[in-house]
């Protein structure tokens, strides 16, 4: 069984080659020896994967980098060098979009990161009916995202008869504007996104918690640790590897938030929920006549580079803890 | 070398290639007929709409046995249109609004149909102002203008009655609109007046509201350049009007992120007292959003100030540039049969109306003539017996619209400028401290930058 202790090693293996890798300077192999050594079989075995990846994964990436240097309506093409990048950087809305995206990420980390962990820890303590709780927690993930948004649009109805406002009314709280005001729109989106996404994280944390050796808890108990100290000194350190990976995944995901602002608010009110991805979408599609695919891909490329750098920095910074 | 591993790998490779190949071979022309994919109605239309279309399809295919017409759900929406255009998933025949035709034409994204229109013999029957929307500099024609509209004020007769207002004498000035909205909100708790704000419709309706107050958001310099005039008194008045309704009267309900689809949905559900939109929206309201015809009312936009007019527009049936010569011929045949003959030929007009009536579809929706006035009046007489829209509930519109001089939509970077205006309308409706003058100054500068950048 894989223990969580091994997880950091998994991350590590991405950087350093495994020790049993063949030494680089082996004797040169002729095509004939390659063939007799089963090279063709290997290649054929890999061929389907290579074809599928090349076709659906790598070629779009290369194409989008190429397109970021062109002006195109997908019918005519013209090389414009770095113009697209300059135009995107000069767009006053870019700053708004970046700030909004960061705001979303911060809110998502505040609500969305600790909540699934807390739920998982609580649920792992439950002796009976664990499966039911897991299923309940996972249920929102099964709901198609568009359906979830439509559902929450009803919840967020800003009239006093809206679902949330009715509930608030019971406690004498006046109706809230939810999606209909700049200040509340973004937190509302994050709330829905957290609800929709928490289940998946809960399941992963639950699986990770199962792998924590019970002896550690027993030992902590013998030392007189209470619930909180057990969580702090045993559970969290044991989950460290998973937590690191989940955090970076969440940062990557929040930086690419699109569905919620697109479906809930279309970027409004007054650009309060325009995110970077929504801006990319707008460059490409808002202008009905196939606007600036070049600028859209230029911004995508910049976002991809920013996220790659972030991931790199993140792993560098956490190297100390994960080794 | 013939190890089991090799065989398995080869099989896997062959299977992959085979499945990829299977993906790429689409449905060929079975039974030797030419397949023509044509735009029908927006997604979500009811069963009756499908029946009506099926009936028409059958008639057409009887007259043209070698063409197989396939109806494709289609709705022109700013963002999705670009995606469909880019993805090559548009039908062979589809419609676009006037605002997009010029740019599509310049980008080579429409098929030249000059010879075909001339052969059909109605090149000179089109309203020349409207035909100009689909002509290039050399006078070549790239589509069939099929329908035009003017902006109108749509209202819910039930809500009018509940608020103690007379639905047979709808408001005629913006002050009366404001009073009616206030009364409706007061009496029913519903939005007395609503305005589109999202997905470029905020800008579209703001341009309309400005034009109704004598303002234009853009000036055509006649030499291919345009001057942005967003910050004009008409636009200011339009936004001030919204501000008063929203913050002083609180008569606009609680949803300020509406676009064409959602405002129609809300109106059809009886949650909105009044809103402005194209006069032809009745069909969509009843057919696609299940509005109750009895509670529908339509009147002209109140016009105030010099040069005030209702913003007008319309759409054009066009052919995708990717079709073959045979498909093009079939497409022209279809457009002529489906869209044009009912305006030109008595039998076709009656047949079309009959099919629509048989499946409970709207006949006689208020539109403006794309052909000359005489042909238009004639075509309405042909179908007089079939008209099933509540004309008396639209008398405010029919009585007034021919006295109003329609204003064309701005031509330079239209959709981009509409997109730029969306957040301004949203700001006025969601921020009590929104500074209208400052917002408009900035939008003016941004719009001019867009116009100069072209």
XYZ file of C-alpha atoms in Angstrom:
777
model
C 0.000 0.000 0.000
C 1.221 3.459 -0.809
C 1.602 5.624 2.204
C 1.336 9.333 2.146
C 4.961 9.597 3.146
C 5.820 8.561 -0.343
C 3.872 11.305 -2.011
C 6.620 13.918 -1.838
C 8.957 11.405 -3.432
C 6.490 11.178 -6.283
C 6.767 14.887 -6.826
C 10.510 14.645 -6.562
C 10.770 12.040 -9.237
C 9.634 14.612 -11.741
C 12.838 16.512 -11.215
C 15.501 13.861 -10.783
C 15.783 10.896 -13.089
C 15.043 7.559 -11.446
C 18.218 5.822 -10.312
C 17.692 2.822 -12.539
C 17.612 4.903 -15.722
C 20.053 3.597 -18.316
C 23.398 5.412 -18.437
C 23.418 7.904 -21.254
C 26.587 6.804 -23.080
C 25.677 3.321 -24.055
C 26.981 1.752 -27.211
C 25.437 3.112 -30.377
C 22.612 0.962 -31.664
C 22.165 0.425 -35.361
C 18.647 0.398 -36.816
C 19.040 -3.348 -37.246
C 19.761 -3.997 -33.594
C 16.985 -1.570 -32.649
C 14.621 -3.568 -34.805
C 15.721 -6.956 -33.515
C 15.557 -5.653 -29.957
C 11.823 -5.090 -30.322
C 12.059 -1.361 -31.116
C 9.327 -1.572 -33.709
C 7.000 -3.330 -31.329
C 7.583 -0.636 -28.744
C 6.908 2.070 -31.266
C 3.767 0.386 -32.542
C 2.624 -0.105 -28.993
C 3.081 3.578 -28.303
C 1.730 4.719 -31.659
C -1.924 5.126 -30.662
C -0.971 7.231 -27.661
C 1.472 9.318 -29.645
C -1.052 9.902 -32.420
C -3.809 10.882 -30.014
C -1.567 13.166 -27.975
C -0.028 14.782 -31.031
C -3.385 15.327 -32.628
C -5.415 16.532 -29.690
C -2.900 17.806 -27.178
C 0.381 18.968 -28.633
C -0.650 20.316 -32.014
C -3.236 22.754 -30.593
C -0.566 24.061 -28.221
C 1.888 24.622 -31.053
C -0.843 26.103 -33.220
C -1.910 28.548 -30.556
C 1.659 29.746 -30.074
C 1.907 30.267 -33.826
C -1.457 32.010 -33.901
C -0.421 34.404 -31.146
C 2.020 35.896 -33.661
C -0.590 36.311 -36.368
C -3.616 38.417 -37.149
C -6.319 36.120 -38.381
C -10.042 35.647 -38.783
C -9.314 31.958 -39.450
C -9.746 32.574 -43.149
C -6.926 34.990 -43.856
C -3.603 34.951 -41.984
C -0.991 37.634 -41.551
C 2.208 37.651 -39.489
C 2.301 40.528 -37.008
C 5.114 39.477 -34.666
C 4.626 40.597 -31.104
C 1.891 43.144 -31.915
C -0.781 40.963 -30.362
C 1.117 40.842 -27.087
C 1.585 44.615 -27.109
C -2.121 45.186 -27.801
C -3.185 42.870 -25.024
C -0.829 44.474 -22.540
C -2.146 47.913 -23.482
C -5.770 46.901 -22.876
C -7.027 48.745 -19.785
C -9.337 45.827 -19.038
C -6.380 43.463 -18.589
C -5.510 44.974 -15.216
C -9.103 44.640 -14.066
C -9.212 41.044 -15.252
C -5.950 40.118 -13.526
C -7.064 41.743 -10.257
C -10.460 40.049 -10.469
C -8.819 36.701 -11.111
C -6.486 37.180 -8.138
C -9.455 38.216 -6.011
C -11.256 35.059 -7.052
C -8.169 32.986 -6.255
C -7.755 34.584 -2.820
C -11.428 34.082 -1.963
C -11.302 30.532 -3.272
C -8.276 29.795 -1.099
C -10.012 31.296 1.928
C -13.312 29.412 1.500
C -12.477 26.635 -0.862
C -9.193 25.259 0.393
C -9.774 24.657 4.131
C -13.416 23.642 3.819
C -12.986 20.283 2.033
C -10.114 19.434 4.373
C -12.207 20.189 7.431
C -15.076 18.160 6.012
C -12.796 15.243 5.242
C -11.272 15.277 8.728
C -14.728 15.376 10.309
C -16.040 12.653 8.058
C -13.071 10.399 8.695
C -13.974 10.506 12.384
C -17.459 9.210 11.683
C -17.709 5.552 12.563
C -20.912 4.617 10.728
C -22.411 5.708 7.438
C -19.156 7.085 6.099
C -20.175 6.081 2.591
C -23.381 8.072 2.797
C -21.522 11.207 3.840
C -18.965 10.775 1.072
C -21.751 10.348 -1.458
C -23.524 13.446 -0.152
C -20.332 15.477 -0.275
C -19.613 14.256 -3.793
C -23.116 14.879 -5.105
C -22.556 18.469 -6.318
C -19.627 17.279 -8.423
C -21.993 15.001 -10.304
C -24.370 17.860 -11.114
C -23.474 19.229 -14.555
C -21.795 22.625 -14.025
C -24.281 24.515 -16.185
C -27.188 23.010 -14.281
C -25.497 23.975 -11.016
C -25.152 27.559 -12.203
C -28.801 27.735 -13.265
C -29.797 26.336 -9.895
C -27.703 28.872 -8.027
C -29.077 31.667 -10.172
C -32.419 30.864 -8.587
C -30.805 30.802 -5.144
C -29.170 34.161 -5.820
C -32.346 35.877 -7.047
C -31.908 39.370 -5.650
C -35.589 40.024 -5.010
C -36.845 39.516 -1.447
C -38.510 36.325 -2.691
C -35.215 34.781 -3.847
C -34.272 31.589 -2.052
C -31.282 32.902 -0.084
C -32.990 36.214 0.581
C -36.060 34.428 1.918
C -33.860 32.473 4.319
C -32.053 35.638 5.373
C -35.457 37.266 5.860
C -36.313 34.702 8.535
C -33.461 36.109 10.591
C -34.387 39.695 9.883
C -31.503 40.249 7.471
C -32.455 42.548 4.572
C -32.291 41.109 1.025
C -28.786 40.968 -0.463
C -27.851 41.898 -4.000
C -25.696 38.752 -4.592
C -24.821 38.860 -8.302
C -26.334 42.288 -8.925
C -23.705 44.490 -7.301
C -19.983 44.833 -7.909
C -19.020 44.101 -4.295
C -20.990 40.913 -3.801
C -20.795 39.378 -7.267
C -17.361 37.788 -6.968
C -17.819 36.274 -3.485
C -21.119 34.832 -4.723
C -19.355 33.148 -7.630
C -16.704 31.729 -5.295
C -19.359 30.358 -2.976
C -20.997 28.441 -5.803
C -17.634 27.276 -7.163
C -16.670 26.006 -3.712
C -19.929 24.125 -3.368
C -19.490 22.633 -6.818
C -15.856 21.657 -6.402
C -15.476 20.691 -2.739
C -16.720 17.124 -3.161
C -13.831 16.081 -5.365
C -11.273 17.405 -2.898
C -13.083 15.781 0.022
C -12.774 12.363 -1.605
C -9.063 12.838 -2.228
C -8.464 13.982 1.359
C -10.516 11.080 2.705
C -8.394 8.646 0.722
C -5.259 10.321 2.014
C -6.535 10.215 5.602
C -7.111 6.471 5.316
C -3.419 6.105 4.679
C -2.359 7.769 7.912
C -0.985 4.975 10.146
C -3.319 4.626 13.151
C -0.310 3.939 15.387
C 0.583 7.601 15.133
C -2.761 8.601 16.634
C -2.388 5.947 19.317
C 1.052 7.260 20.164
C -0.234 10.839 20.274
C -3.076 9.785 22.530
C -0.649 8.041 24.858
C 1.241 11.322 24.996
C -1.991 13.008 26.069
C -2.859 14.860 22.843
C -6.449 16.102 22.367
C -8.356 16.211 19.096
C -6.854 19.497 17.898
C -3.304 18.491 18.738
C -3.807 15.215 16.920
C -5.019 17.059 13.836
C -2.203 19.570 14.047
C 0.662 17.236 14.852
C -0.361 14.025 13.102
C -3.008 14.552 10.440
C -1.738 17.709 8.778
C 1.934 16.666 8.584
C 0.875 13.307 7.190
C -1.266 15.004 4.542
C 1.489 17.455 3.626
C 2.214 15.971 0.221
C -1.422 15.863 -0.820
C -2.006 19.363 0.509
C 0.848 20.741 -1.590
C -0.459 19.140 -4.742
C -4.064 20.189 -4.061
C -2.979 23.751 -3.403
C -1.133 24.117 -6.682
C -3.972 22.429 -8.547
C -6.405 24.845 -6.990
C -4.281 27.858 -7.864
C -4.040 26.632 -11.456
C -7.780 26.051 -11.565
C -8.767 29.401 -10.078
C -6.450 31.246 -12.451
C -8.478 29.740 -15.263
C -11.945 30.390 -13.876
C -14.381 30.949 -16.718
C -17.630 29.078 -16.368
C -18.991 30.939 -13.349
C -18.408 34.516 -14.512
C -19.495 33.606 -18.042
C -22.770 32.011 -17.059
C -23.685 33.974 -13.935
C -22.797 37.530 -14.821
C -21.155 37.667 -18.276
C -18.394 39.654 -16.572
C -20.746 42.210 -15.044
C -21.848 44.165 -13.199
C -19.578 46.900 -14.456
C -16.706 44.452 -15.233
C -16.530 43.302 -11.607
C -16.277 39.640 -12.593
C -14.266 39.814 -15.808
C -11.531 37.205 -15.368
C -8.500 36.583 -17.535
C -10.111 33.626 -19.249
C -13.319 35.541 -19.855
C -11.212 38.281 -21.413
C -9.549 35.704 -23.676
C -12.975 34.472 -24.659
C -14.091 38.023 -25.380
C -11.105 38.747 -27.569
C -11.938 35.740 -29.647
C -15.697 35.705 -29.676
C -17.477 38.725 -28.229
C -17.364 40.710 -31.408
C -19.540 38.247 -33.276
C -17.359 38.526 -36.339
C -14.528 36.505 -34.965
C -12.493 39.241 -33.420
C -8.909 38.857 -32.472
C -7.986 35.215 -32.338
C -4.358 36.328 -32.370
C -4.799 38.512 -29.312
C -6.814 35.822 -27.578
C -4.063 33.271 -28.069
C -1.408 35.824 -27.107
C -3.134 36.319 -23.758
C -3.523 32.548 -23.390
C 0.179 32.053 -23.987
C 0.998 34.719 -21.387
C -1.330 33.071 -18.894
C 0.210 29.668 -19.554
C 3.717 31.056 -19.039
C 2.665 32.812 -15.846
C 1.137 29.626 -14.479
C 4.148 27.525 -15.460
C 6.423 30.000 -13.675
C 4.171 29.955 -10.654
C 4.214 26.169 -10.505
C 7.978 26.145 -10.876
C 8.438 28.703 -8.094
C 5.995 26.832 -5.926
C 7.860 23.571 -6.222
C 11.154 25.337 -5.664
C 9.855 26.988 -2.499
C 8.321 23.822 -1.130
C 11.290 21.646 -2.053
C 12.678 21.968 1.417
C 9.540 20.549 2.998
C 8.779 17.924 0.469
C 12.205 16.289 0.377
C 9.912 -10.594 -34.394
C 6.393 -11.887 -34.626
C 5.999 -11.932 -30.904
C 2.500 -11.669 -29.439
C 3.505 -8.205 -28.259
C 4.012 -7.042 -31.822
C 0.689 -8.409 -32.878
C -1.141 -6.747 -30.012
C 0.614 -3.460 -30.690
C -0.149 -3.647 -34.395
C -3.771 -4.360 -33.675
C -3.941 -1.424 -31.303
C -2.383 0.855 -33.910
C -4.719 -0.359 -36.623
C -7.715 0.046 -34.361
C -6.744 3.610 -33.529
C -6.218 4.587 -37.134
C -9.458 2.921 -38.111
C -11.432 4.696 -35.421
C -9.900 8.051 -36.366
C -10.738 7.414 -39.980
C -14.271 6.548 -38.994
C -14.565 9.889 -37.232
C -13.577 11.839 -40.291
C -15.941 10.260 -42.746
C -19.118 12.185 -42.151
C -22.543 11.326 -43.406
C -22.328 11.304 -47.155
C -25.154 12.162 -49.470
C -27.215 9.054 -48.992
C -29.842 8.310 -51.588
C -28.018 10.598 -54.002
C -29.818 13.730 -52.833
C -28.044 16.982 -52.230
C -28.026 17.714 -48.510
C -28.661 21.339 -47.617
C -28.313 22.418 -43.998
C -30.471 25.441 -43.270
C -30.968 27.574 -40.161
C -34.350 27.125 -38.575
C -35.310 28.422 -35.150
C -33.364 28.919 -31.941
C -32.710 25.972 -29.634
C -35.622 25.415 -27.278
C -38.456 25.996 -29.751
C -41.561 23.966 -29.005
C -42.796 20.909 -30.853
C -45.263 22.911 -32.921
C -42.427 24.911 -34.449
C -40.783 21.685 -35.541
C -44.023 20.458 -37.034
C -44.488 23.678 -38.958
C -40.977 23.473 -40.301
C -41.375 19.825 -41.231
C -44.473 20.695 -43.191
C -42.635 23.419 -45.087
C -39.689 21.132 -45.642
C -41.971 18.520 -47.168
C -43.537 21.054 -49.514
C -40.157 22.288 -50.611
C -38.779 18.822 -51.175
C -41.835 17.926 -53.233
C -41.075 20.848 -55.548
C -37.338 20.095 -55.459
C -37.008 16.319 -55.295
C -33.221 16.301 -55.552
C -32.632 18.495 -52.485
C -32.697 17.133 -48.954
C -33.270 20.013 -46.552
C -31.944 19.542 -43.028
C -33.128 22.070 -40.457
C -30.415 23.137 -38.011
C -31.213 24.960 -34.774
C -29.689 28.388 -35.018
C -29.840 31.653 -33.169
C -27.706 34.649 -33.980
C -25.897 35.613 -30.773
C -22.780 37.744 -30.759
C -20.441 35.336 -28.993
C -21.742 32.027 -30.336
C -21.879 33.257 -33.900
C -18.152 33.914 -33.925
C -17.524 30.466 -32.481
C -19.713 28.841 -35.096
C -18.083 30.859 -37.839
C -14.606 29.958 -36.626
C -15.497 26.331 -36.065
C -17.100 25.970 -39.469
C -20.309 24.695 -37.899
C -22.683 27.228 -39.405
C -25.467 25.855 -41.584
C -25.219 26.353 -45.360
C -28.007 28.940 -45.151
C -28.287 31.205 -42.138
C -29.294 34.717 -41.178
C -27.203 37.581 -39.824
C -28.198 41.041 -38.648
C -27.533 44.072 -40.838
C -24.812 45.177 -38.434
C -22.630 42.200 -39.288
C -23.272 41.850 -42.992
C -20.793 44.513 -44.120
C -17.867 43.111 -42.176
C -18.630 39.519 -43.125
C -18.825 40.623 -46.730
C -15.484 42.438 -46.547
C -13.864 39.417 -44.898
C -14.985 37.197 -47.754
C -17.228 35.198 -45.471
C -20.355 35.439 -47.610
C -21.197 34.039 -51.025
C -21.830 36.387 -53.972
C -25.403 35.931 -55.183
C -25.693 38.899 -57.589
C -26.407 36.784 -60.675
C -28.966 34.697 -58.819
C -30.860 37.675 -57.386
C -30.983 39.292 -60.810
C -32.164 36.091 -62.414
C -34.934 35.786 -59.836
C -36.015 39.213 -60.993
C -36.308 41.150 -57.781
C -33.000 42.964 -57.607
C -34.826 46.261 -58.143
C -37.714 45.412 -55.851
C -35.687 45.645 -52.661
C -35.839 48.781 -50.604
C -32.547 50.293 -51.853
C -31.478 51.477 -48.409
C -31.797 47.943 -47.140
C -30.204 46.323 -50.184
C -27.166 48.551 -49.659
C -26.523 46.613 -46.443
C -25.498 43.552 -48.473
C -23.729 45.177 -51.392
C -20.014 45.726 -51.797
C -18.513 48.848 -53.381
C -19.129 47.431 -56.875
C -22.795 46.775 -56.224
C -22.457 43.003 -55.976
C -25.103 41.408 -53.767
C -24.127 39.012 -50.989
C -27.409 38.058 -49.412
C -31.183 38.413 -49.328
C -32.538 41.015 -46.884
C -35.526 39.144 -45.506
C -36.879 41.058 -42.573
C -36.526 44.459 -40.972
C -37.795 45.864 -37.707
C -37.973 49.066 -35.727
C -37.505 49.245 -31.984
C -40.804 49.123 -30.095
C -42.022 49.288 -26.508
C -43.309 45.862 -25.442
C -45.597 45.722 -22.443
C -47.499 43.253 -20.345
C -51.218 44.027 -20.453
C -51.973 41.955 -17.347
C -49.495 43.892 -15.245
C -50.916 47.144 -16.621
C -54.362 46.112 -15.474
C -53.161 44.973 -12.071
C -51.559 48.378 -11.614
C -54.786 50.136 -12.561
C -53.448 51.319 -15.921
C -55.314 51.110 -19.202
C -53.520 48.605 -21.463
C -55.271 50.093 -24.492
C -53.618 53.453 -24.031
C -49.963 52.677 -23.411
C -47.486 55.416 -22.477
C -46.506 57.869 -25.193
C -43.760 59.821 -23.427
C -40.823 58.657 -21.342
C -42.343 60.377 -18.307
C -45.466 58.291 -18.756
C -43.289 55.187 -19.092
C -41.686 56.100 -15.781
C -45.048 56.632 -14.074
C -46.409 53.366 -15.428
C -43.289 51.493 -14.328
C -43.597 52.935 -10.842
C -47.267 51.998 -10.641
C -46.582 48.437 -11.780
C -43.705 47.940 -9.355
C -45.803 49.410 -6.552
C -48.856 47.277 -7.239
C -47.310 43.968 -8.265
C -43.766 43.892 -6.911
C -42.569 43.006 -10.421
C -40.128 45.035 -12.496
C -42.109 47.893 -14.031
C -39.462 48.517 -16.645
C -36.393 46.463 -17.567
C -33.416 46.985 -19.795
C -30.944 44.602 -21.448
C -27.391 45.036 -20.192
C -25.260 42.015 -21.131
C -23.615 40.335 -24.121
C -23.570 43.510 -26.236
C -27.320 44.062 -25.869
C -26.716 46.744 -23.228
C -24.972 48.857 -25.843
C -27.562 48.014 -28.473
C -30.453 49.147 -26.286
C -28.560 52.192 -25.053
C -28.025 53.233 -28.687
C -31.767 52.759 -29.207
C -32.673 54.715 -26.080
C -30.355 57.531 -27.149
C -31.792 57.611 -30.682
C -35.307 57.858 -29.234
C -34.119 61.030 -27.507
C -32.450 62.453 -30.597
C -28.941 61.211 -29.788
C -26.601 59.196 -32.000
C -23.651 57.318 -30.596
C -21.685 57.573 -33.822
C -21.300 59.812 -36.847
C -20.507 58.396 -40.271
C -18.012 60.724 -41.937
C -18.808 59.227 -45.302
C -15.196 58.423 -46.142
C -14.967 55.150 -44.284
C -14.139 56.831 -40.993
C -16.431 57.351 -38.053
C -16.528 59.747 -35.145
C -17.719 58.521 -31.800
C -20.431 60.710 -30.292
C -21.411 58.551 -27.358
C -21.345 61.407 -24.857
C -24.342 63.222 -26.365
C -27.359 64.664 -24.534
C -29.575 61.808 -25.779
C -27.385 59.128 -24.192
C -27.122 61.151 -20.982
C -30.906 61.506 -20.863
C -31.349 57.791 -21.497
C -29.027 56.897 -18.619
C -30.544 59.527 -16.312
C -33.916 57.961 -17.041
C -32.628 54.536 -15.990
C -31.001 56.005 -12.912
C -34.278 57.596 -11.786
C -36.256 54.411 -12.329
C -33.650 52.301 -10.596
C -32.681 54.429 -7.603
C -35.479 56.965 -7.047
C -38.503 54.845 -7.953
C -36.940 51.398 -7.489
C -39.198 50.206 -10.269
C -36.756 48.050 -12.246
C -36.847 44.883 -10.177
C -33.691 43.183 -9.012
C -32.055 41.621 -12.062
C -29.685 43.924 -13.911
C -27.775 41.331 -15.921
C -30.254 40.620 -18.689
C -29.628 39.974 -22.363
C -31.900 39.257 -25.326
C -32.689 35.714 -24.250
C -33.120 36.307 -20.535
C -35.187 39.485 -20.844
C -37.575 37.690 -23.208
C -37.759 34.818 -20.760
C -38.542 37.127 -17.846
C -41.076 39.090 -19.871
C -42.760 35.918 -21.100
C -42.940 34.720 -17.486
C -44.811 37.900 -16.560
C -42.033 39.411 -14.444
C -41.494 42.564 -16.497
C -43.961 45.362 -17.200
C -42.217 47.061 -20.127
C -39.021 46.803 -22.152
C -37.701 47.926 -25.495
C -36.678 45.511 -28.232
C -37.193 44.860 -31.937
C -40.808 44.939 -33.084
C -40.460 41.422 -34.497
C -39.774 39.757 -31.140
C -43.394 38.599 -30.766
C -42.778 35.373 -32.692
C -39.849 34.453 -30.468
C -41.739 35.405 -27.301
C -44.693 33.200 -28.083
C -42.949 30.397 -29.953
C -39.718 30.016 -28.005
C -40.505 31.499 -24.601
C -44.169 30.475 -24.297
C -45.479 33.957 -23.617
C -49.241 34.344 -23.287
C -50.464 36.191 -26.421
C -53.368 37.714 -24.482
C -51.107 39.619 -22.142
C -48.864 40.988 -24.890
C -48.935 44.612 -25.939
C -46.768 46.591 -28.355
C -46.541 50.286 -29.014
C -44.071 52.675 -30.605
C -41.133 54.066 -28.683
C -41.778 57.499 -27.245
C -39.688 59.956 -29.264
C -38.414 63.152 -27.731
C -36.156 65.874 -29.035
C -35.036 66.747 -32.514
C -34.076 63.962 -34.918
C -35.455 61.339 -32.595
C -36.271 58.011 -34.224
C -36.624 54.333 -33.422
C -33.426 52.363 -33.998
C -34.056 49.921 -36.810
C -32.381 46.802 -38.016
C -33.077 43.529 -39.616
C -31.539 40.418 -40.928
C -30.301 38.913 -44.079
C -30.416 35.354 -45.342
C -26.936 34.437 -46.523
C -25.033 31.432 -47.825
C -21.871 30.061 -46.259
C -18.818 30.670 -48.468
C -17.736 27.058 -48.139
C -20.567 25.568 -50.213
C -20.096 24.002 -53.642
C -21.746 25.372 -56.793
C -24.592 22.837 -56.615
C -25.147 23.579 -52.957
C -25.175 27.274 -53.719
C -27.863 26.788 -56.354
C -29.901 24.729 -53.910
C -29.371 27.333 -51.196
C -30.649 30.117 -53.457
C -33.612 27.944 -54.327
C -34.360 27.494 -50.619
C -33.932 31.154 -49.658
C -36.162 32.211 -52.510
C -38.763 29.634 -51.557
C -38.610 29.932 -47.760
C -37.988 33.613 -47.168
C -38.754 35.593 -50.301
C -41.682 34.075 -52.195
C -44.067 34.670 -49.331
C -43.417 38.365 -49.807
C -43.833 38.221 -53.593
C -46.261 35.531 -54.562
C -49.850 35.143 -53.409
C -49.856 31.337 -53.456
C -46.561 31.137 -51.599
C -47.747 33.689 -49.051
C -50.946 31.779 -48.394
C -49.188 28.420 -48.298
C -46.635 29.711 -45.791
C -49.299 31.299 -43.610
C -51.414 28.167 -43.756
C -48.554 25.945 -42.611
C -47.775 28.308 -39.765
C -51.370 28.624 -38.632
C -51.850 24.859 -38.771
C -49.178 24.426 -36.149
C -50.110 27.442 -34.050
C -47.248 29.640 -35.177
C -47.409 33.417 -35.359
C -48.508 34.972 -38.648
C -48.459 38.722 -39.161
C -45.784 39.734 -36.680
C -45.049 43.452 -37.065
C -42.036 43.843 -39.311
C -40.980 46.600 -41.662
C -40.878 46.177 -45.442
C -37.644 44.925 -47.023
C -39.243 45.141 -50.467
C -41.014 48.229 -51.728
C -43.964 49.493 -49.724
C -46.522 48.415 -52.336
C -45.330 44.793 -52.444
C -45.322 44.758 -48.666
C -48.897 46.003 -48.275
C -49.970 43.568 -50.972
C -48.362 40.641 -49.147
C -50.124 41.568 -45.927
C -53.458 41.603 -47.744
C -52.856 38.103 -49.091
C -52.431 36.694 -45.636
C -55.016 38.903 -43.914
C -57.258 35.902 -43.238
C -54.488 33.976 -41.573
C -53.111 36.653 -39.290
C -53.312 35.233 -35.798
C -51.238 37.685 -33.814
C -53.348 39.997 -31.665
C -53.182 42.978 -34.018
C -55.474 45.100 -31.858
C -52.994 44.695 -29.010
C -50.309 46.049 -31.323
C -52.315 48.954 -32.700
C -50.147 51.429 -30.838
C -47.263 50.240 -32.957
C -48.991 49.882 -36.325
C -50.697 53.245 -36.002
C -47.516 55.087 -35.173
C -44.565 53.366 -36.764
C -44.956 54.625 -40.311
C -44.823 58.193 -38.992
C -41.509 57.481 -37.318
C -38.317 57.757 -39.305
C -36.135 54.750 -38.426
C -32.530 55.341 -37.426
C -29.902 52.911 -38.686
C -27.561 51.144 -36.307
C -24.050 52.570 -35.992
C -21.808 51.033 -38.641
C -18.258 51.336 -37.308
C -17.096 48.510 -35.004
C -20.722 48.106 -33.983
C -20.570 45.061 -31.771
C -17.289 46.107 -30.144
C -18.776 49.453 -29.195
C -21.945 47.822 -27.946
C -19.727 45.603 -25.778
C -17.976 48.707 -24.492
C -21.307 50.225 -23.433
C -22.594 47.161 -21.557
C -20.681 47.919 -18.327
C -21.859 51.540 -18.400
C -25.512 50.560 -18.350
C -24.669 47.997 -15.667
C -22.837 50.607 -13.606
C -25.798 52.984 -13.685
C -28.120 50.185 -12.581
C -25.919 48.692 -9.855
C -23.990 51.641 -8.452
C -26.012 54.536 -7.003
C -22.954 56.793 -7.261
C -22.174 56.064 -10.915
C -20.988 59.260 -12.595
C -22.754 59.211 -15.952
C -20.754 62.035 -17.531
C -17.403 60.566 -16.567
C -18.415 57.087 -17.749
C -19.545 58.432 -21.105
C -16.423 60.563 -21.603
C -14.292 57.514 -21.097
C -16.447 55.312 -23.340
C -16.273 57.981 -26.025
C -12.479 57.974 -25.949
C -12.314 54.172 -25.932
C -14.772 53.915 -28.809
C -12.839 56.471 -30.854
C -9.671 54.437 -30.278
C -11.494 51.385 -31.630
C -12.763 53.302 -34.640
C -9.326 54.753 -35.403
C -7.684 51.399 -34.967
C -9.519 49.928 -37.906
